[in-house]
């Protein structure tokens, strides 16, 4: 899963699959493609109340409005809970997790994982094309995107 939007000090966003068929189910529900396609369509997640601010190292779902959260997630690479330009709390983005290791700036070990991501493309990836063409688009047009290969969930 590639990080397709990296804005240093603000966010690093991921969540568009390399598999276009998966994107059809989760991102673009094609209700004109017949009854089977409608059954496969995944509904967005309902909004939840905020329990913490969009602070550095927290993860929030991207959304396009009320109750529209699907697959795209961003890591807050800065404290985005204050005034402009970082006002994600006011825009009702709700953090649901946080990175527990790898967000440090305070040592000489270069441990900040977000700063290690390739940000050369900024926000230039066309999300509609990325969802429609999947990995083919990412590989041909943005071949050096940083990708998630493995994650570990701590409970």
mmCIF file with all atom_site columns, C-alpha atoms in Angstrom:
data_model
loop_
_atom_site.group_PDB
_atom_site.id
_atom_site.type_symbol
_atom_site.label_atom_id
_atom_site.label_alt_id
_atom_site.label_comp_id
_atom_site.label_asym_id
_atom_site.label_entity_id
_atom_site.label_seq_id
_atom_site.pdbx_PDB_ins_code
_atom_site.Cartn_x
_atom_site.Cartn_y
_atom_site.Cartn_z
_atom_site.occupancy
_atom_site.B_iso_or_equiv
_atom_site.pdbx_formal_charge
_atom_site.auth_seq_id
_atom_site.auth_comp_id
_atom_site.auth_asym_id
_atom_site.auth_atom_id
_atom_site.pdbx_PDB_model_num
ATOM 1   C CA . UNK A 1 1   ? 0.000   0.000  0.000   1.00 0.00 ? 1   UNK A CA 1
ATOM 2   C CA . UNK A 1 2   ? 1.761   3.200  -1.133  1.00 0.00 ? 2   UNK A CA 1
ATOM 3   C CA . UNK A 1 3   ? 1.991   6.522  0.687   1.00 0.00 ? 3   UNK A CA 1
ATOM 4   C CA . UNK A 1 4   ? 0.543   8.631  -2.128  1.00 0.00 ? 4   UNK A CA 1
ATOM 5   C CA . UNK A 1 5   ? 0.342   12.026 -0.413  1.00 0.00 ? 5   UNK A CA 1
ATOM 6   C CA . UNK A 1 6   ? 3.144   13.315 1.780   1.00 0.00 ? 6   UNK A CA 1
ATOM 7   C CA . UNK A 1 7   ? 3.069   16.896 2.987   1.00 0.00 ? 7   UNK A CA 1
ATOM 8   C CA . UNK A 1 8   ? 6.027   17.353 5.384   1.00 0.00 ? 8   UNK A CA 1
ATOM 9   C CA . UNK A 1 9   ? 5.118   18.545 8.862   1.00 0.00 ? 9   UNK A CA 1
ATOM 10  C CA . UNK A 1 10  ? 1.428   17.958 8.108   1.00 0.00 ? 10  UNK A CA 1
ATOM 11  C CA . UNK A 1 11  ? 0.363   14.481 6.936   1.00 0.00 ? 11  UNK A CA 1
ATOM 12  C CA . UNK A 1 12  ? 1.409   11.269 5.197   1.00 0.00 ? 12  UNK A CA 1
ATOM 13  C CA . UNK A 1 13  ? -1.585  9.556  3.539   1.00 0.00 ? 13  UNK A CA 1
ATOM 14  C CA . UNK A 1 14  ? -2.139  5.987  2.329   1.00 0.00 ? 14  UNK A CA 1
ATOM 15  C CA . UNK A 1 15  ? -5.047  3.607  1.694   1.00 0.00 ? 15  UNK A CA 1
ATOM 16  C CA . UNK A 1 16  ? -5.600  3.249  -2.054  1.00 0.00 ? 16  UNK A CA 1
ATOM 17  C CA . UNK A 1 17  ? -5.104  -0.385 -3.004  1.00 0.00 ? 17  UNK A CA 1
ATOM 18  C CA . UNK A 1 18  ? -2.908  -1.518 -5.875  1.00 0.00 ? 18  UNK A CA 1
ATOM 19  C CA . UNK A 1 19  ? -5.849  -3.795 -6.769  1.00 0.00 ? 19  UNK A CA 1
ATOM 20  C CA . UNK A 1 20  ? -8.457  -1.827 -8.791  1.00 0.00 ? 20  UNK A CA 1
ATOM 21  C CA . UNK A 1 21  ? -11.151 -4.434 -8.061  1.00 0.00 ? 21  UNK A CA 1
ATOM 22  C CA . UNK A 1 22  ? -10.714 -3.900 -4.324  1.00 0.00 ? 22  UNK A CA 1
ATOM 23  C CA . UNK A 1 23  ? -10.965 -0.142 -4.841  1.00 0.00 ? 23  UNK A CA 1
ATOM 24  C CA . UNK A 1 24  ? -14.278 -0.640 -6.681  1.00 0.00 ? 24  UNK A CA 1
ATOM 25  C CA . UNK A 1 25  ? -15.699 -2.425 -3.641  1.00 0.00 ? 25  UNK A CA 1
ATOM 26  C CA . UNK A 1 26  ? -14.378 -0.070 -1.003  1.00 0.00 ? 26  UNK A CA 1
ATOM 27  C CA . UNK A 1 27  ? -14.065 3.322  -2.644  1.00 0.00 ? 27  UNK A CA 1
ATOM 28  C CA . UNK A 1 28  ? -16.358 3.510  -5.653  1.00 0.00 ? 28  UNK A CA 1
ATOM 29  C CA . UNK A 1 29  ? -19.473 1.445  -5.268  1.00 0.00 ? 29  UNK A CA 1
ATOM 30  C CA . UNK A 1 30  ? -20.744 0.823  -8.787  1.00 0.00 ? 30  UNK A CA 1
ATOM 31  C CA . UNK A 1 31  ? -24.479 0.384  -8.271  1.00 0.00 ? 31  UNK A CA 1
ATOM 32  C CA . UNK A 1 32  ? -25.085 0.252  -12.031 1.00 0.00 ? 32  UNK A CA 1
ATOM 33  C CA . UNK A 1 33  ? -23.071 -2.962 -12.437 1.00 0.00 ? 33  UNK A CA 1
ATOM 34  C CA . UNK A 1 34  ? -25.848 -5.232 -11.243 1.00 0.00 ? 34  UNK A CA 1
ATOM 35  C CA . UNK A 1 35  ? -27.087 -6.860 -8.083  1.00 0.00 ? 35  UNK A CA 1
ATOM 36  C CA . UNK A 1 36  ? -23.858 -8.762 -7.371  1.00 0.00 ? 36  UNK A CA 1
ATOM 37  C CA . UNK A 1 37  ? -21.798 -5.561 -7.528  1.00 0.00 ? 37  UNK A CA 1
ATOM 38  C CA . UNK A 1 38  ? -24.159 -3.888 -5.066  1.00 0.00 ? 38  UNK A CA 1
ATOM 39  C CA . UNK A 1 39  ? -23.739 -6.843 -2.657  1.00 0.00 ? 39  UNK A CA 1
ATOM 40  C CA . UNK A 1 40  ? -19.946 -6.502 -2.829  1.00 0.00 ? 40  UNK A CA 1
ATOM 41  C CA . UNK A 1 41  ? -20.039 -2.764 -2.144  1.00 0.00 ? 41  UNK A CA 1
ATOM 42  C CA . UNK A 1 42  ? -18.592 -1.916 1.265   1.00 0.00 ? 42  UNK A CA 1
ATOM 43  C CA . UNK A 1 43  ? -20.394 0.816  3.163   1.00 0.00 ? 43  UNK A CA 1
ATOM 44  C CA . UNK A 1 44  ? -18.451 3.708  4.722   1.00 0.00 ? 44  UNK A CA 1
ATOM 45  C CA . UNK A 1 45  ? -17.715 3.741  8.425   1.00 0.00 ? 45  UNK A CA 1
ATOM 46  C CA . UNK A 1 46  ? -19.911 5.996  10.552  1.00 0.00 ? 46  UNK A CA 1
ATOM 47  C CA . UNK A 1 47  ? -18.247 8.922  12.299  1.00 0.00 ? 47  UNK A CA 1
ATOM 48  C CA . UNK A 1 48  ? -17.122 8.518  15.893  1.00 0.00 ? 48  UNK A CA 1
ATOM 49  C CA . UNK A 1 49  ? -16.676 11.088 18.649  1.00 0.00 ? 49  UNK A CA 1
ATOM 50  C CA . UNK A 1 50  ? -13.183 12.537 19.065  1.00 0.00 ? 50  UNK A CA 1
ATOM 51  C CA . UNK A 1 51  ? -11.326 11.289 22.125  1.00 0.00 ? 51  UNK A CA 1
ATOM 52  C CA . UNK A 1 52  ? -7.920  12.796 21.327  1.00 0.00 ? 52  UNK A CA 1
ATOM 53  C CA . UNK A 1 53  ? -6.587  15.629 19.157  1.00 0.00 ? 53  UNK A CA 1
ATOM 54  C CA . UNK A 1 54  ? -4.904  15.242 15.759  1.00 0.00 ? 54  UNK A CA 1
ATOM 55  C CA . UNK A 1 55  ? -1.500  15.333 17.414  1.00 0.00 ? 55  UNK A CA 1
ATOM 56  C CA . UNK A 1 56  ? 1.779   14.254 15.887  1.00 0.00 ? 56  UNK A CA 1
ATOM 57  C CA . UNK A 1 57  ? 1.875   10.475 15.443  1.00 0.00 ? 57  UNK A CA 1
ATOM 58  C CA . UNK A 1 58  ? -1.887  9.892  15.496  1.00 0.00 ? 58  UNK A CA 1
ATOM 59  C CA . UNK A 1 59  ? -3.730  8.208  12.612  1.00 0.00 ? 59  UNK A CA 1
ATOM 60  C CA . UNK A 1 60  ? -7.061  9.461  11.267  1.00 0.00 ? 60  UNK A CA 1
ATOM 61  C CA . UNK A 1 61  ? -9.318  8.398  8.426   1.00 0.00 ? 61  UNK A CA 1
ATOM 62  C CA . UNK A 1 62  ? -9.516  10.743 5.485   1.00 0.00 ? 62  UNK A CA 1
ATOM 63  C CA . UNK A 1 63  ? -13.092 11.584 4.540   1.00 0.00 ? 63  UNK A CA 1
ATOM 64  C CA . UNK A 1 64  ? -15.159 13.624 2.159   1.00 0.00 ? 64  UNK A CA 1
ATOM 65  C CA . UNK A 1 65  ? -17.820 14.616 4.657   1.00 0.00 ? 65  UNK A CA 1
ATOM 66  C CA . UNK A 1 66  ? -20.073 13.174 7.323   1.00 0.00 ? 66  UNK A CA 1
ATOM 67  C CA . UNK A 1 67  ? -20.011 9.352  7.647   1.00 0.00 ? 67  UNK A CA 1
ATOM 68  C CA . UNK A 1 68  ? -17.801 8.926  4.575   1.00 0.00 ? 68  UNK A CA 1
ATOM 69  C CA . UNK A 1 69  ? -14.706 7.184  5.994   1.00 0.00 ? 69  UNK A CA 1
ATOM 70  C CA . UNK A 1 70  ? -13.517 4.265  3.868   1.00 0.00 ? 70  UNK A CA 1
ATOM 71  C CA . UNK A 1 71  ? -9.941  3.076  3.245   1.00 0.00 ? 71  UNK A CA 1
ATOM 72  C CA . UNK A 1 72  ? -7.746  6.169  3.242   1.00 0.00 ? 72  UNK A CA 1
ATOM 73  C CA . UNK A 1 73  ? -5.798  6.969  6.383   1.00 0.00 ? 73  UNK A CA 1
ATOM 74  C CA . UNK A 1 74  ? -3.273  9.654  7.201   1.00 0.00 ? 74  UNK A CA 1
ATOM 75  C CA . UNK A 1 75  ? -0.558  9.932  9.800   1.00 0.00 ? 75  UNK A CA 1
ATOM 76  C CA . UNK A 1 76  ? -0.365  13.324 11.444  1.00 0.00 ? 76  UNK A CA 1
ATOM 77  C CA . UNK A 1 77  ? 3.301   14.247 11.040  1.00 0.00 ? 77  UNK A CA 1
ATOM 78  C CA . UNK A 1 78  ? 2.738   17.462 12.990  1.00 0.00 ? 78  UNK A CA 1
ATOM 79  C CA . UNK A 1 79  ? 0.317   18.714 15.631  1.00 0.00 ? 79  UNK A CA 1
ATOM 80  C CA . UNK A 1 80  ? -2.690  19.386 13.413  1.00 0.00 ? 80  UNK A CA 1
ATOM 81  C CA . UNK A 1 81  ? -5.192  20.309 16.078  1.00 0.00 ? 81  UNK A CA 1
ATOM 82  C CA . UNK A 1 82  ? -4.526  24.056 16.244  1.00 0.00 ? 82  UNK A CA 1
ATOM 83  C CA . UNK A 1 83  ? -5.413  26.929 13.911  1.00 0.00 ? 83  UNK A CA 1
ATOM 84  C CA . UNK A 1 84  ? -4.693  27.301 10.197  1.00 0.00 ? 84  UNK A CA 1
ATOM 85  C CA . UNK A 1 85  ? -3.206  25.726 8.251   1.00 0.00 ? 85  UNK A CA 1
ATOM 86  C CA . UNK A 1 86  ? -3.376  22.713 10.595  1.00 0.00 ? 86  UNK A CA 1
ATOM 87  C CA . UNK A 1 87  ? -6.972  22.598 11.763  1.00 0.00 ? 87  UNK A CA 1
ATOM 88  C CA . UNK A 1 88  ? -7.982  18.962 11.391  1.00 0.00 ? 88  UNK A CA 1
ATOM 89  C CA . UNK A 1 89  ? -9.860  18.844 14.691  1.00 0.00 ? 89  UNK A CA 1
ATOM 90  C CA . UNK A 1 90  ? -12.153 21.650 13.519  1.00 0.00 ? 90  UNK A CA 1
ATOM 91  C CA . UNK A 1 91  ? -12.738 19.733 10.269  1.00 0.00 ? 91  UNK A CA 1
ATOM 92  C CA . UNK A 1 92  ? -13.935 16.771 12.370  1.00 0.00 ? 92  UNK A CA 1
ATOM 93  C CA . UNK A 1 93  ? -11.145 14.319 11.538  1.00 0.00 ? 93  UNK A CA 1
ATOM 94  C CA . UNK A 1 94  ? -11.064 11.781 14.377  1.00 0.00 ? 94  UNK A CA 1
ATOM 95  C CA . UNK A 1 95  ? -7.818  10.022 15.362  1.00 0.00 ? 95  UNK A CA 1
ATOM 96  C CA . UNK A 1 96  ? -8.293  6.306  16.062  1.00 0.00 ? 96  UNK A CA 1
ATOM 97  C CA . UNK A 1 97  ? -4.716  5.144  16.714  1.00 0.00 ? 97  UNK A CA 1
ATOM 98  C CA . UNK A 1 98  ? -1.205  6.398  17.307  1.00 0.00 ? 98  UNK A CA 1
ATOM 99  C CA . UNK A 1 99  ? 2.310   5.363  16.406  1.00 0.00 ? 99  UNK A CA 1
ATOM 100 C CA . UNK A 1 100 ? 4.050   4.268  19.598  1.00 0.00 ? 100 UNK A CA 1
ATOM 101 C CA . UNK A 1 101 ? 7.603   4.066  18.227  1.00 0.00 ? 101 UNK A CA 1
ATOM 102 C CA . UNK A 1 102 ? 9.263   5.856  15.350  1.00 0.00 ? 102 UNK A CA 1
ATOM 103 C CA . UNK A 1 103 ? 8.027   9.454  15.548  1.00 0.00 ? 103 UNK A CA 1
ATOM 104 C CA . UNK A 1 104 ? 10.959  10.826 17.564  1.00 0.00 ? 104 UNK A CA 1
ATOM 105 C CA . UNK A 1 105 ? 12.796  13.943 16.443  1.00 0.00 ? 105 UNK A CA 1
ATOM 106 C CA . UNK A 1 106 ? 14.720  14.372 19.680  1.00 0.00 ? 106 UNK A CA 1
ATOM 107 C CA . UNK A 1 107 ? 17.632  12.010 19.137  1.00 0.00 ? 107 UNK A CA 1
ATOM 108 C CA . UNK A 1 108 ? 20.416  11.456 16.669  1.00 0.00 ? 108 UNK A CA 1
ATOM 109 C CA . UNK A 1 109 ? 19.146  8.032  15.607  1.00 0.00 ? 109 UNK A CA 1
ATOM 110 C CA . UNK A 1 110 ? 16.955  9.378  12.789  1.00 0.00 ? 110 UNK A CA 1
ATOM 111 C CA . UNK A 1 111 ? 13.968  7.474  14.208  1.00 0.00 ? 111 UNK A CA 1
ATOM 112 C CA . UNK A 1 112 ? 11.151  9.510  12.650  1.00 0.00 ? 112 UNK A CA 1
ATOM 113 C CA . UNK A 1 113 ? 9.600   7.054  10.168  1.00 0.00 ? 113 UNK A CA 1
ATOM 114 C CA . UNK A 1 114 ? 7.412   9.692  8.487   1.00 0.00 ? 114 UNK A CA 1
ATOM 115 C CA . UNK A 1 115 ? 10.452  11.816 7.693   1.00 0.00 ? 115 UNK A CA 1
ATOM 116 C CA . UNK A 1 116 ? 11.999  8.769  5.990   1.00 0.00 ? 116 UNK A CA 1
ATOM 117 C CA . UNK A 1 117 ? 9.091   8.470  3.522   1.00 0.00 ? 117 UNK A CA 1
ATOM 118 C CA . UNK A 1 118 ? 9.691   9.652  -0.028  1.00 0.00 ? 118 UNK A CA 1
ATOM 119 C CA . UNK A 1 119 ? 7.897   12.984 -0.260  1.00 0.00 ? 119 UNK A CA 1
ATOM 120 C CA . UNK A 1 120 ? 9.108   13.985 -3.736  1.00 0.00 ? 120 UNK A CA 1
ATOM 121 C CA . UNK A 1 121 ? 5.593   13.764 -5.223  1.00 0.00 ? 121 UNK A CA 1
ATOM 122 C CA . UNK A 1 122 ? 3.890   15.813 -2.488  1.00 0.00 ? 122 UNK A CA 1
ATOM 123 C CA . UNK A 1 123 ? 0.163   15.747 -3.209  1.00 0.00 ? 123 UNK A CA 1
ATOM 124 C CA . UNK A 1 124 ? 0.451   15.227 -6.980  1.00 0.00 ? 124 UNK A CA 1
ATOM 125 C CA . UNK A 1 125 ? -1.028  11.720 -7.195  1.00 0.00 ? 125 UNK A CA 1
ATOM 126 C CA . UNK A 1 126 ? -4.474  11.792 -8.839  1.00 0.00 ? 126 UNK A CA 1
ATOM 127 C CA . UNK A 1 127 ? -6.501  9.725  -6.386  1.00 0.00 ? 127 UNK A CA 1
ATOM 128 C CA . UNK A 1 128 ? -9.231  8.883  -8.909  1.00 0.00 ? 128 UNK A CA 1
ATOM 129 C CA . UNK A 1 129 ? -6.709  7.493  -11.399 1.00 0.00 ? 129 UNK A CA 1
ATOM 130 C CA . UNK A 1 130 ? -4.874  5.688  -8.601  1.00 0.00 ? 130 UNK A CA 1
ATOM 131 C CA . UNK A 1 131 ? -8.073  3.953  -7.498  1.00 0.00 ? 131 UNK A CA 1
ATOM 132 C CA . UNK A 1 132 ? -9.162  3.125  -11.065 1.00 0.00 ? 132 UNK A CA 1
ATOM 133 C CA . UNK A 1 133 ? -5.805  1.822  -12.359 1.00 0.00 ? 133 UNK A CA 1
ATOM 134 C CA . UNK A 1 134 ? -4.291  0.707  -9.049  1.00 0.00 ? 134 UNK A CA 1
ATOM 135 C CA . UNK A 1 135 ? -0.699  -0.454 -8.958  1.00 0.00 ? 135 UNK A CA 1
ATOM 136 C CA . UNK A 1 136 ? -0.217  0.081  -12.693 1.00 0.00 ? 136 UNK A CA 1
ATOM 137 C CA . UNK A 1 137 ? -0.736  3.835  -12.245 1.00 0.00 ? 137 UNK A CA 1
ATOM 138 C CA . UNK A 1 138 ? 1.465   4.016  -9.162  1.00 0.00 ? 138 UNK A CA 1
ATOM 139 C CA . UNK A 1 139 ? 4.322   2.086  -10.789 1.00 0.00 ? 139 UNK A CA 1
ATOM 140 C CA . UNK A 1 140 ? 4.297   3.910  -14.130 1.00 0.00 ? 140 UNK A CA 1
ATOM 141 C CA . UNK A 1 141 ? 3.691   7.480  -13.015 1.00 0.00 ? 141 UNK A CA 1
ATOM 142 C CA . UNK A 1 142 ? 5.037   7.531  -9.433  1.00 0.00 ? 142 UNK A CA 1
ATOM 143 C CA . UNK A 1 143 ? 7.566   4.682  -9.279  1.00 0.00 ? 143 UNK A CA 1
ATOM 144 C CA . UNK A 1 144 ? 9.363   5.807  -6.120  1.00 0.00 ? 144 UNK A CA 1
ATOM 145 C CA . UNK A 1 145 ? 6.446   6.047  -3.685  1.00 0.00 ? 145 UNK A CA 1
ATOM 146 C CA . UNK A 1 146 ? 7.174   4.641  -0.239  1.00 0.00 ? 146 UNK A CA 1
ATOM 147 C CA . UNK A 1 147 ? 5.056   1.558  0.464   1.00 0.00 ? 147 UNK A CA 1
ATOM 148 C CA . UNK A 1 148 ? 3.802   -0.323 3.506   1.00 0.00 ? 148 UNK A CA 1
ATOM 149 C CA . UNK A 1 149 ? 5.140   -3.874 3.444   1.00 0.00 ? 149 UNK A CA 1
ATOM 150 C CA . UNK A 1 150 ? 4.321   -4.956 6.974   1.00 0.00 ? 150 UNK A CA 1
ATOM 151 C CA . UNK A 1 151 ? 2.623   -3.644 10.099  1.00 0.00 ? 151 UNK A CA 1
ATOM 152 C CA . UNK A 1 152 ? 2.334   -4.773 13.683  1.00 0.00 ? 152 UNK A CA 1
ATOM 153 C CA . UNK A 1 153 ? -0.704  -4.033 15.832  1.00 0.00 ? 153 UNK A CA 1
ATOM 154 C CA . UNK A 1 154 ? -0.080  -3.832 19.567  1.00 0.00 ? 154 UNK A CA 1
ATOM 155 C CA . UNK A 1 155 ? -3.028  -4.426 21.854  1.00 0.00 ? 155 UNK A CA 1
#
